[in-house]
PDB file of C-alpha atoms in Angstrom:
ATOM      1  CA  SER A   1     140.959  91.570  92.800  1.00 75.00           C
ATOM      2  CA  GLN A   2     139.644  88.366  91.014  1.00 77.00           C
ATOM      3  CA  GLU A   3     141.313  85.307  91.581  1.00 90.00           C
ATOM      4  CA  LEU A   4     140.941  81.383  89.777  1.00 94.00           C
ATOM      5  CA  GLU A   5     143.009  78.912  91.322  1.00 96.00           C
ATOM      6  CA  GLN A   6     143.109  75.542  89.466  1.00 97.00           C
ATOM      7  CA  SER A   7     143.138  72.024  89.927  1.00 97.00           C
ATOM      8  CA  PRO A   8     145.402  70.014  89.032  1.00 97.00           C
ATOM      9  CA  GLN A   9     147.892  71.819  87.500  1.00 96.00           C
ATOM     10  CA  SER A  10     148.786  68.651  85.491  1.00 96.00           C
ATOM     11  CA  LEU A  11     147.360  65.550  84.683  1.00 96.00           C
ATOM     12  CA  ILE A  12     148.346  62.380  82.822  1.00 97.00           C
ATOM     13  CA  VAL A  13     145.584  59.801  82.226  1.00 97.00           C
ATOM     14  CA  GLN A  14     145.546  56.564  80.011  1.00 97.00           C
ATOM     15  CA  GLU A  15     143.382  57.167  76.930  1.00 97.00           C
ATOM     16  CA  GLY A  16     139.631  55.999  77.367  1.00 97.00           C
ATOM     17  CA  LYS A  17     139.782  57.684  80.909  1.00 97.00           C
ATOM     18  CA  ASN A  18     137.844  60.183  82.496  1.00 97.00           C
ATOM     19  CA  LEU A  19     138.492  63.024  84.519  1.00 98.00           C
ATOM     20  CA  THR A  20     137.191  65.929  86.028  1.00 98.00           C
ATOM     21  CA  ILE A  21     139.319  69.880  86.727  1.00 98.00           C
ATOM     22  CA  ASN A  22     138.319  72.327  88.808  1.00 97.00           C
ATOM     23  CA  CYS A  23     138.343  76.334  89.059  1.00 96.00           C
ATOM     24  CA  THR A  24     137.601  78.111  92.169  1.00 95.00           C
ATOM     25  CA  SER A  25     137.317  81.059  92.536  1.00 92.00           C
ATOM     26  CA  SER A  26     138.328  84.034  95.240  1.00 91.00           C
ATOM     27  CA  LYS A  27     134.940  86.065  94.532  1.00 86.00           C
ATOM     28  CA  THR A  28     131.295  85.339  92.877  1.00 82.00           C
ATOM     29  CA  LEU A  29     131.509  84.407  89.840  1.00 80.00           C
ATOM     30  CA  TYR A  30     129.465  86.339  87.393  1.00 77.00           C
ATOM     31  CA  GLY A  31     130.173  83.612  84.317  1.00 82.00           C
ATOM     32  CA  LEU A  32     133.213  81.739  83.940  1.00 90.00           C
ATOM     33  CA  TYR A  33     134.685  80.160  81.031  1.00 93.00           C
ATOM     34  CA  TRP A  34     137.026  77.719  79.249  1.00 96.00           C
ATOM     35  CA  TYR A  35     139.319  76.998  76.402  1.00 95.00           C
ATOM     36  CA  LYS A  36     141.751  75.102  75.409  1.00 96.00           C
ATOM     37  CA  GLN A  37     145.346  76.087  73.679  1.00 94.00           C
ATOM     38  CA  LYS A  38     147.816  74.074  72.697  1.00 88.00           C
ATOM     39  CA  TYR A  39     151.085  74.387  72.056  1.00 77.00           C
ATOM     40  CA  GLY A  40     152.117  78.544  70.261  1.00 70.00           C
ATOM     41  CA  GLU A  41     147.537  78.295  69.513  1.00 78.00           C
ATOM     42  CA  GLY A  42     145.568  81.028  70.698  1.00 85.00           C
ATOM     43  CA  LEU A  43     142.492  80.167  73.285  1.00 91.00           C
ATOM     44  CA  ILE A  44     140.213  77.871  71.750  1.00 92.00           C
ATOM     45  CA  PHE A  45     136.143  78.445  73.378  1.00 91.00           C
ATOM     46  CA  LEU A  46     134.370  75.642  74.824  1.00 93.00           C
ATOM     47  CA  MET A  47     131.730  77.371  76.633  1.00 91.00           C
ATOM     48  CA  MET A  48     130.274  79.698  79.193  1.00 91.00           C
ATOM     49  CA  LEU A  49     128.627  79.288  82.183  1.00 91.00           C
ATOM     50  CA  GLN A  50     126.542  81.890  83.655  1.00 84.00           C
ATOM     51  CA  LYS A  51     123.711  80.880  85.940  1.00 77.00           C
ATOM     52  CA  GLY A  52     124.498  79.211  89.034  1.00 78.00           C
ATOM     53  CA  GLY A  53     123.934  75.086  88.548  1.00 82.00           C
ATOM     54  CA  GLU A  54     123.652  75.481  85.567  1.00 87.00           C
ATOM     55  CA  GLU A  55     125.071  72.863  83.147  1.00 90.00           C
ATOM     56  CA  LYS A  56     126.664  72.646  79.079  1.00 91.00           C
ATOM     57  CA  SER A  57     128.551  69.841  77.404  1.00 91.00           C
ATOM     58  CA  HIS A  58     130.184  69.630  74.534  1.00 86.00           C
ATOM     59  CA  GLU A  59     130.342  66.116  72.856  1.00 87.00           C
ATOM     60  CA  LYS A  60     132.036  63.746  75.626  1.00 92.00           C
ATOM     61  CA  ILE A  61     133.179  67.607  78.107  1.00 96.00           C
ATOM     62  CA  THR A  62     130.740  68.727  81.018  1.00 96.00           C
ATOM     63  CA  ALA A  63     130.719  72.294  82.212  1.00 96.00           C
ATOM     64  CA  LYS A  64     128.562  72.884  86.092  1.00 94.00           C
ATOM     65  CA  LEU A  65     129.251  75.639  87.628  1.00 92.00           C
ATOM     66  CA  ASP A  66     128.927  75.968  91.183  1.00 89.00           C
ATOM     67  CA  GLU A  67     127.703  79.218  92.284  1.00 81.00           C
ATOM     68  CA  LYS A  68     127.838  79.031  96.745  1.00 84.00           C
ATOM     69  CA  LYS A  69     131.168  77.113  96.524  1.00 82.00           C
ATOM     70  CA  GLN A  70     131.912  79.964  93.884  1.00 89.00           C
ATOM     71  CA  GLN A  71     133.588  76.556  91.846  1.00 92.00           C
ATOM     72  CA  SER A  72     132.972  74.912  88.497  1.00 94.00           C
ATOM     73  CA  SER A  73     134.417  71.760  87.161  1.00 96.00           C
ATOM     74  CA  LEU A  74     135.573  70.805  83.756  1.00 97.00           C
ATOM     75  CA  HIS A  75     134.374  66.572  82.582  1.00 97.00           C
ATOM     76  CA  ILE A  76     135.792  64.455  79.955  1.00 97.00           C
ATOM     77  CA  THR A  77     134.203  61.754  79.111  1.00 96.00           C
ATOM     78  CA  ALA A  78     136.675  58.279  77.965  1.00 97.00           C
ATOM     79  CA  SER A  79     139.430  61.339  76.970  1.00 97.00           C
ATOM     80  CA  GLN A  80     141.244  60.258  73.819  1.00 96.00           C
ATOM     81  CA  PRO A  81     144.832  62.307  72.741  1.00 95.00           C
ATOM     82  CA  SER A  82     142.912  64.610  70.833  1.00 94.00           C
ATOM     83  CA  HIS A  83     142.324  66.300  74.815  1.00 96.00           C
ATOM     84  CA  ALA A  84     145.292  66.992  75.218  1.00 96.00           C
ATOM     85  CA  GLY A  85     146.296  70.402  76.214  1.00 96.00           C
ATOM     86  CA  ILE A  86     146.542  73.229  78.200  1.00 96.00           C
ATOM     87  CA  TYR A  87     142.884  73.813  79.677  1.00 97.00           C
ATOM     88  CA  LEU A  88     141.784  77.625  81.024  1.00 97.00           C
ATOM     89  CA  CYS A  89     139.171  79.314  82.855  1.00 96.00           C
ATOM     90  CA  GLY A  90     138.365  82.969  83.325  1.00 94.00           C
ATOM     91  CA  ALA A  91     136.270  84.647  84.903  1.00 91.00           C
ATOM     92  CA  PHE A  92     135.005  88.759  84.422  1.00 84.00           C
ATOM     93  CA  GLN A  93     136.127  90.197  87.115  1.00 75.00           C
ATOM     94  CA  GLY A  94     133.241  92.265  88.452  1.00 70.00           C
ATOM     95  CA  GLY A  95     131.729  94.555  86.737  1.00 68.00           C
ATOM     96  CA  SER A  96     133.994  94.442  83.830  1.00 74.00           C
ATOM     97  CA  GLU A  97     134.964  93.524  80.660  1.00 76.00           C
ATOM     98  CA  LYS A  98     138.178  92.052  80.607  1.00 82.00           C
ATOM     99  CA  LEU A  99     138.915  88.264  81.645  1.00 88.00           C
ATOM    100  CA  VAL A 100     141.083  86.562  85.018  1.00 92.00           C
ATOM    101  CA  PHE A 101     141.897  83.569  83.851  1.00 95.00           C
ATOM    102  CA  GLY A 102     143.116  81.177  86.471  1.00 96.00           C
ATOM    103  CA  LYS A 103     146.835  79.187  85.378  1.00 95.00           C
ATOM    104  CA  GLY A 104     145.469  76.137  83.781  1.00 96.00           C
ATOM    105  CA  THR A 105     145.455  72.628  84.022  1.00 97.00           C
ATOM    106  CA  LYS A 106     147.933  70.485  81.353  1.00 96.00           C
ATOM    107  CA  LEU A 107     145.973  67.331  80.229  1.00 97.00           C
ATOM    108  CA  THR A 108     148.823  64.481  79.199  1.00 97.00           C
ATOM    109  CA  VAL A 109     146.477  61.968  77.629  1.00 97.00           C
ATOM    110  CA  ASN A 110     148.909  58.747  77.048  1.00 95.00           C
ATOM    111  CA  PRO A 111     147.443  56.235  74.284  1.00 92.00           C
TER     112      PRO A 111
ATOM    113  CA  GLY B   1     134.883  82.707  59.063  1.00 58.00           C
ATOM    114  CA  ALA B   2     138.671  84.155  58.546  1.00 82.00           C
ATOM    115  CA  GLY B   3     139.045  84.507  62.733  1.00 91.00           C
ATOM    116  CA  VAL B   4     141.137  86.894  65.002  1.00 95.00           C
ATOM    117  CA  SER B   5     144.490  87.149  63.232  1.00 96.00           C
ATOM    118  CA  GLN B   6     147.205  88.341  64.622  1.00 96.00           C
ATOM    119  CA  THR B   7     151.084  89.163  63.674  1.00 97.00           C
ATOM    120  CA  PRO B   8     153.919  88.972  63.218  1.00 97.00           C
ATOM    121  CA  SER B   9     153.667  85.103  64.785  1.00 95.00           C
ATOM    122  CA  ASN B  10     156.603  85.410  65.747  1.00 96.00           C
ATOM    123  CA  LYS B  11     159.780  88.505  67.322  1.00 97.00           C
ATOM    124  CA  VAL B  12     162.477  88.420  67.996  1.00 98.00           C
ATOM    125  CA  THR B  13     164.035  92.339  69.335  1.00 97.00           C
ATOM    126  CA  GLU B  14     167.213  93.380  71.667  1.00 97.00           C
ATOM    127  CA  LYS B  15     166.314  94.949  74.730  1.00 97.00           C
ATOM    128  CA  GLY B  16     166.025  98.542  74.051  1.00 97.00           C
ATOM    129  CA  LYS B  17     164.217  98.517  70.602  1.00 98.00           C
ATOM    130  CA  TYR B  18     160.833  99.852  70.246  1.00 98.00           C
ATOM    131  CA  VAL B  19     158.199  97.004  68.349  1.00 98.00           C
ATOM    132  CA  GLU B  20     154.767  97.238  67.416  1.00 98.00           C
ATOM    133  CA  LEU B  21     152.195  93.669  67.099  1.00 98.00           C
ATOM    134  CA  ARG B  22     149.639  94.442  65.202  1.00 98.00           C
ATOM    135  CA  CYS B  23     145.814  92.013  65.583  1.00 98.00           C
ATOM    136  CA  ASP B  24     142.722  92.169  62.960  1.00 97.00           C
ATOM    137  CA  PRO B  25     139.849  91.177  64.603  1.00 97.00           C
ATOM    138  CA  ILE B  26     136.545  89.335  63.337  1.00 96.00           C
ATOM    139  CA  SER B  27     135.175  91.527  60.697  1.00 94.00           C
ATOM    140  CA  GLY B  28     132.478  93.350  62.472  1.00 91.00           C
ATOM    141  CA  HIS B  29     133.609  93.298  65.833  1.00 94.00           C
ATOM    142  CA  THR B  30     133.225  96.087  68.411  1.00 94.00           C
ATOM    143  CA  ALA B  31     134.729  95.353  71.033  1.00 94.00           C
ATOM    144  CA  LEU B  32     138.832  94.502  71.756  1.00 96.00           C
ATOM    145  CA  TYR B  33     141.293  93.354  73.827  1.00 96.00           C
ATOM    146  CA  TRP B  34     144.816  92.508  74.751  1.00 97.00           C
ATOM    147  CA  TYR B  35     145.965  90.260  77.126  1.00 97.00           C
ATOM    148  CA  ARG B  36     149.706  89.390  77.959  1.00 97.00           C
ATOM    149  CA  GLN B  37     150.731  85.297  79.121  1.00 95.00           C
ATOM    150  CA  SER B  38     154.320  84.374  80.740  1.00 93.00           C
ATOM    151  CA  LEU B  39     155.524  79.844  80.366  1.00 90.00           C
ATOM    152  CA  GLY B  40     153.085  78.240  82.378  1.00 88.00           C
ATOM    153  CA  GLN B  41     150.677  81.310  83.216  1.00 91.00           C
ATOM    154  CA  GLY B  42     147.032  82.133  82.062  1.00 93.00           C
ATOM    155  CA  PRO B  43     146.903  85.354  80.087  1.00 94.00           C
ATOM    156  CA  GLU B  44     146.578  87.974  82.049  1.00 95.00           C
ATOM    157  CA  PHE B  45     144.503  91.699  80.822  1.00 95.00           C
ATOM    158  CA  LEU B  46     146.084  94.295  79.151  1.00 97.00           C
ATOM    159  CA  ILE B  47     143.837  96.942  78.080  1.00 96.00           C
ATOM    160  CA  TYR B  48     140.611  97.146  75.881  1.00 94.00           C
ATOM    161  CA  PHE B  49     138.351  98.387  73.258  1.00 94.00           C
ATOM    162  CA  GLN B  50     135.389  99.723  73.019  1.00 93.00           C
ATOM    163  CA  GLY B  51     134.832 101.050  69.171  1.00 90.00           C
ATOM    164  CA  THR B  52     138.085 103.133  68.930  1.00 92.00           C
ATOM    165  CA  GLY B  53     138.383 104.294  72.423  1.00 91.00           C
ATOM    166  CA  ALA B  54     140.208 101.933  75.127  1.00 89.00           C
ATOM    167  CA  ALA B  55     137.555 101.699  77.976  1.00 88.00           C
ATOM    168  CA  ASP B  56     139.972 100.205  80.023  1.00 91.00           C
ATOM    169  CA  ASP B  57     143.518 100.240  79.664  1.00 93.00           C
ATOM    170  CA  SER B  58     144.320  99.054  83.770  1.00 91.00           C
ATOM    171  CA  GLY B  59     146.216  95.711  83.062  1.00 93.00           C
ATOM    172  CA  LEU B  60     148.726  98.319  80.688  1.00 96.00           C
ATOM    173  CA  PRO B  61     152.466  97.129  83.083  1.00 95.00           C
ATOM    174  CA  ASN B  62     153.921 100.885  82.912  1.00 95.00           C
ATOM    175  CA  ASP B  63     153.970 103.914  79.763  1.00 95.00           C
ATOM    176  CA  ARG B  64     156.616 101.863  77.843  1.00 97.00           C
ATOM    177  CA  PHE B  65     153.131  99.814  76.681  1.00 97.00           C
ATOM    178  CA  PHE B  66     150.112 102.026  74.268  1.00 96.00           C
ATOM    179  CA  ALA B  67     148.130 100.422  71.633  1.00 97.00           C
ATOM    180  CA  VAL B  68     146.175 102.566  69.019  1.00 96.00           C
ATOM    181  CA  ARG B  69     142.171 101.263  68.098  1.00 96.00           C
ATOM    182  CA  PRO B  70     142.871 104.087  65.494  1.00 95.00           C
ATOM    183  CA  GLU B  71     139.531 103.197  63.471  1.00 93.00           C
ATOM    184  CA  GLY B  72     137.774 100.948  64.989  1.00 91.00           C
ATOM    185  CA  SER B  73     139.004  97.556  63.988  1.00 94.00           C
ATOM    186  CA  VAL B  74     142.443  96.684  63.163  1.00 97.00           C
ATOM    187  CA  SER B  75     145.080  97.247  66.461  1.00 98.00           C
ATOM    188  CA  THR B  76     148.508  98.069  67.397  1.00 98.00           C
ATOM    189  CA  LEU B  77     150.197  96.858  70.456  1.00 98.00           C
ATOM    190  CA  LYS B  78     153.136  98.933  71.088  1.00 98.00           C
ATOM    191  CA  ILE B  79     156.156  98.967  73.575  1.00 98.00           C
ATOM    192  CA  GLN B  80     158.816 101.150  73.700  1.00 97.00           C
ATOM    193  CA  ARG B  81     162.300 100.615  74.592  1.00 97.00           C
ATOM    194  CA  THR B  82     161.495  97.283  75.451  1.00 98.00           C
ATOM    195  CA  GLU B  83     162.452  95.331  78.280  1.00 97.00           C
ATOM    196  CA  ARG B  84     163.572  91.249  78.877  1.00 96.00           C
ATOM    197  CA  GLY B  85     160.538  90.798  81.228  1.00 96.00           C
ATOM    198  CA  ASP B  86     158.493  92.314  78.059  1.00 97.00           C
ATOM    199  CA  SER B  87     159.445  89.081  76.806  1.00 97.00           C
ATOM    200  CA  ALA B  88     156.089  86.822  76.816  1.00 96.00           C
ATOM    201  CA  VAL B  89     152.940  85.630  74.368  1.00 95.00           C
ATOM    202  CA  TYR B  90     150.467  88.471  73.763  1.00 97.00           C
ATOM    203  CA  LEU B  91     147.005  87.320  72.736  1.00 96.00           C
ATOM    204  CA  CYS B  92     144.579  89.187  70.557  1.00 97.00           C
ATOM    205  CA  ALA B  93     140.556  88.236  71.523  1.00 96.00           C
ATOM    206  CA  SER B  94     138.000  90.377  69.123  1.00 95.00           C
ATOM    207  CA  SER B  95     134.042  89.311  70.710  1.00 93.00           C
ATOM    208  CA  PRO B  96     131.194  91.571  68.872  1.00 91.00           C
ATOM    209  CA  ALA B  97     128.195  93.751  70.700  1.00 86.00           C
ATOM    210  CA  GLY B  98     126.597  92.541  73.239  1.00 82.00           C
ATOM    211  CA  GLN B  99     127.559  89.374  73.808  1.00 82.00           C
ATOM    212  CA  TYR B 100     130.560  88.077  75.984  1.00 80.00           C
ATOM    213  CA  GLU B 101     132.186  84.668  74.315  1.00 86.00           C
ATOM    214  CA  GLN B 102     136.057  86.412  73.126  1.00 90.00           C
ATOM    215  CA  TYR B 103     137.668  84.930  70.311  1.00 92.00           C
ATOM    216  CA  PHE B 104     141.189  84.806  70.278  1.00 94.00           C
ATOM    217  CA  GLY B 105     144.873  84.930  67.639  1.00 94.00           C
ATOM    218  CA  PRO B 106     147.581  82.276  67.821  1.00 93.00           C
ATOM    219  CA  GLY B 107     148.869  85.389  68.972  1.00 95.00           C
ATOM    220  CA  THR B 108     152.501  87.107  68.961  1.00 96.00           C
ATOM    221  CA  ARG B 109     155.564  85.072  70.650  1.00 96.00           C
ATOM    222  CA  LEU B 110     157.915  88.485  71.446  1.00 97.00           C
ATOM    223  CA  THR B 111     161.708  87.431  73.115  1.00 97.00           C
ATOM    224  CA  VAL B 112     163.649  90.257  73.494  1.00 98.00           C
ATOM    225  CA  THR B 113     167.320  89.125  73.733  1.00 97.00           C
TER     226      THR B 113
END
């Protein structure tokens, strides 16, 4: 079965700093989702990447998909305390509708 | 519009009891998914409905778990003879026909004592 490994597991940055979170798949990626989760809340959809080389941005968050490396990266520019939370990557397990998720990266942004 | 809602938000039950968790998807969404999230882990797939039928129930851990969606809208996840290991946040998601984006609800935190 497909596995997604996220790195780092946790990250503490000072407000204003840039940061990158990585998600590596054990199998071919057919689409990669990024979600954000705050404690006690559901997952908030950030973006979906479908094609190799695709890059999407939403406000100060940019995600890229490298199909060859079976990897995606999420980059936050000029981080703010509102960016704090757990970032999860998810991917469809080949041929099915179910999402497989990584364990998440916990981001803390200190003011 | 209204998002996915789940009730109750928290449920505490004793070991061996029966529980039902409810999910109201976004109106018009044909696909509905249940996931389970343990502390420090990502969500783990349980079951997926397309309309009224369970299209994939391969993630249900054992026969104590069952889910229904009788009218193709609201879904109920049922757990019999609960065990302490069932304690987790149960998440529901829905998506419209022909689209892959899954919209998640806030989850139900189940604690089995």
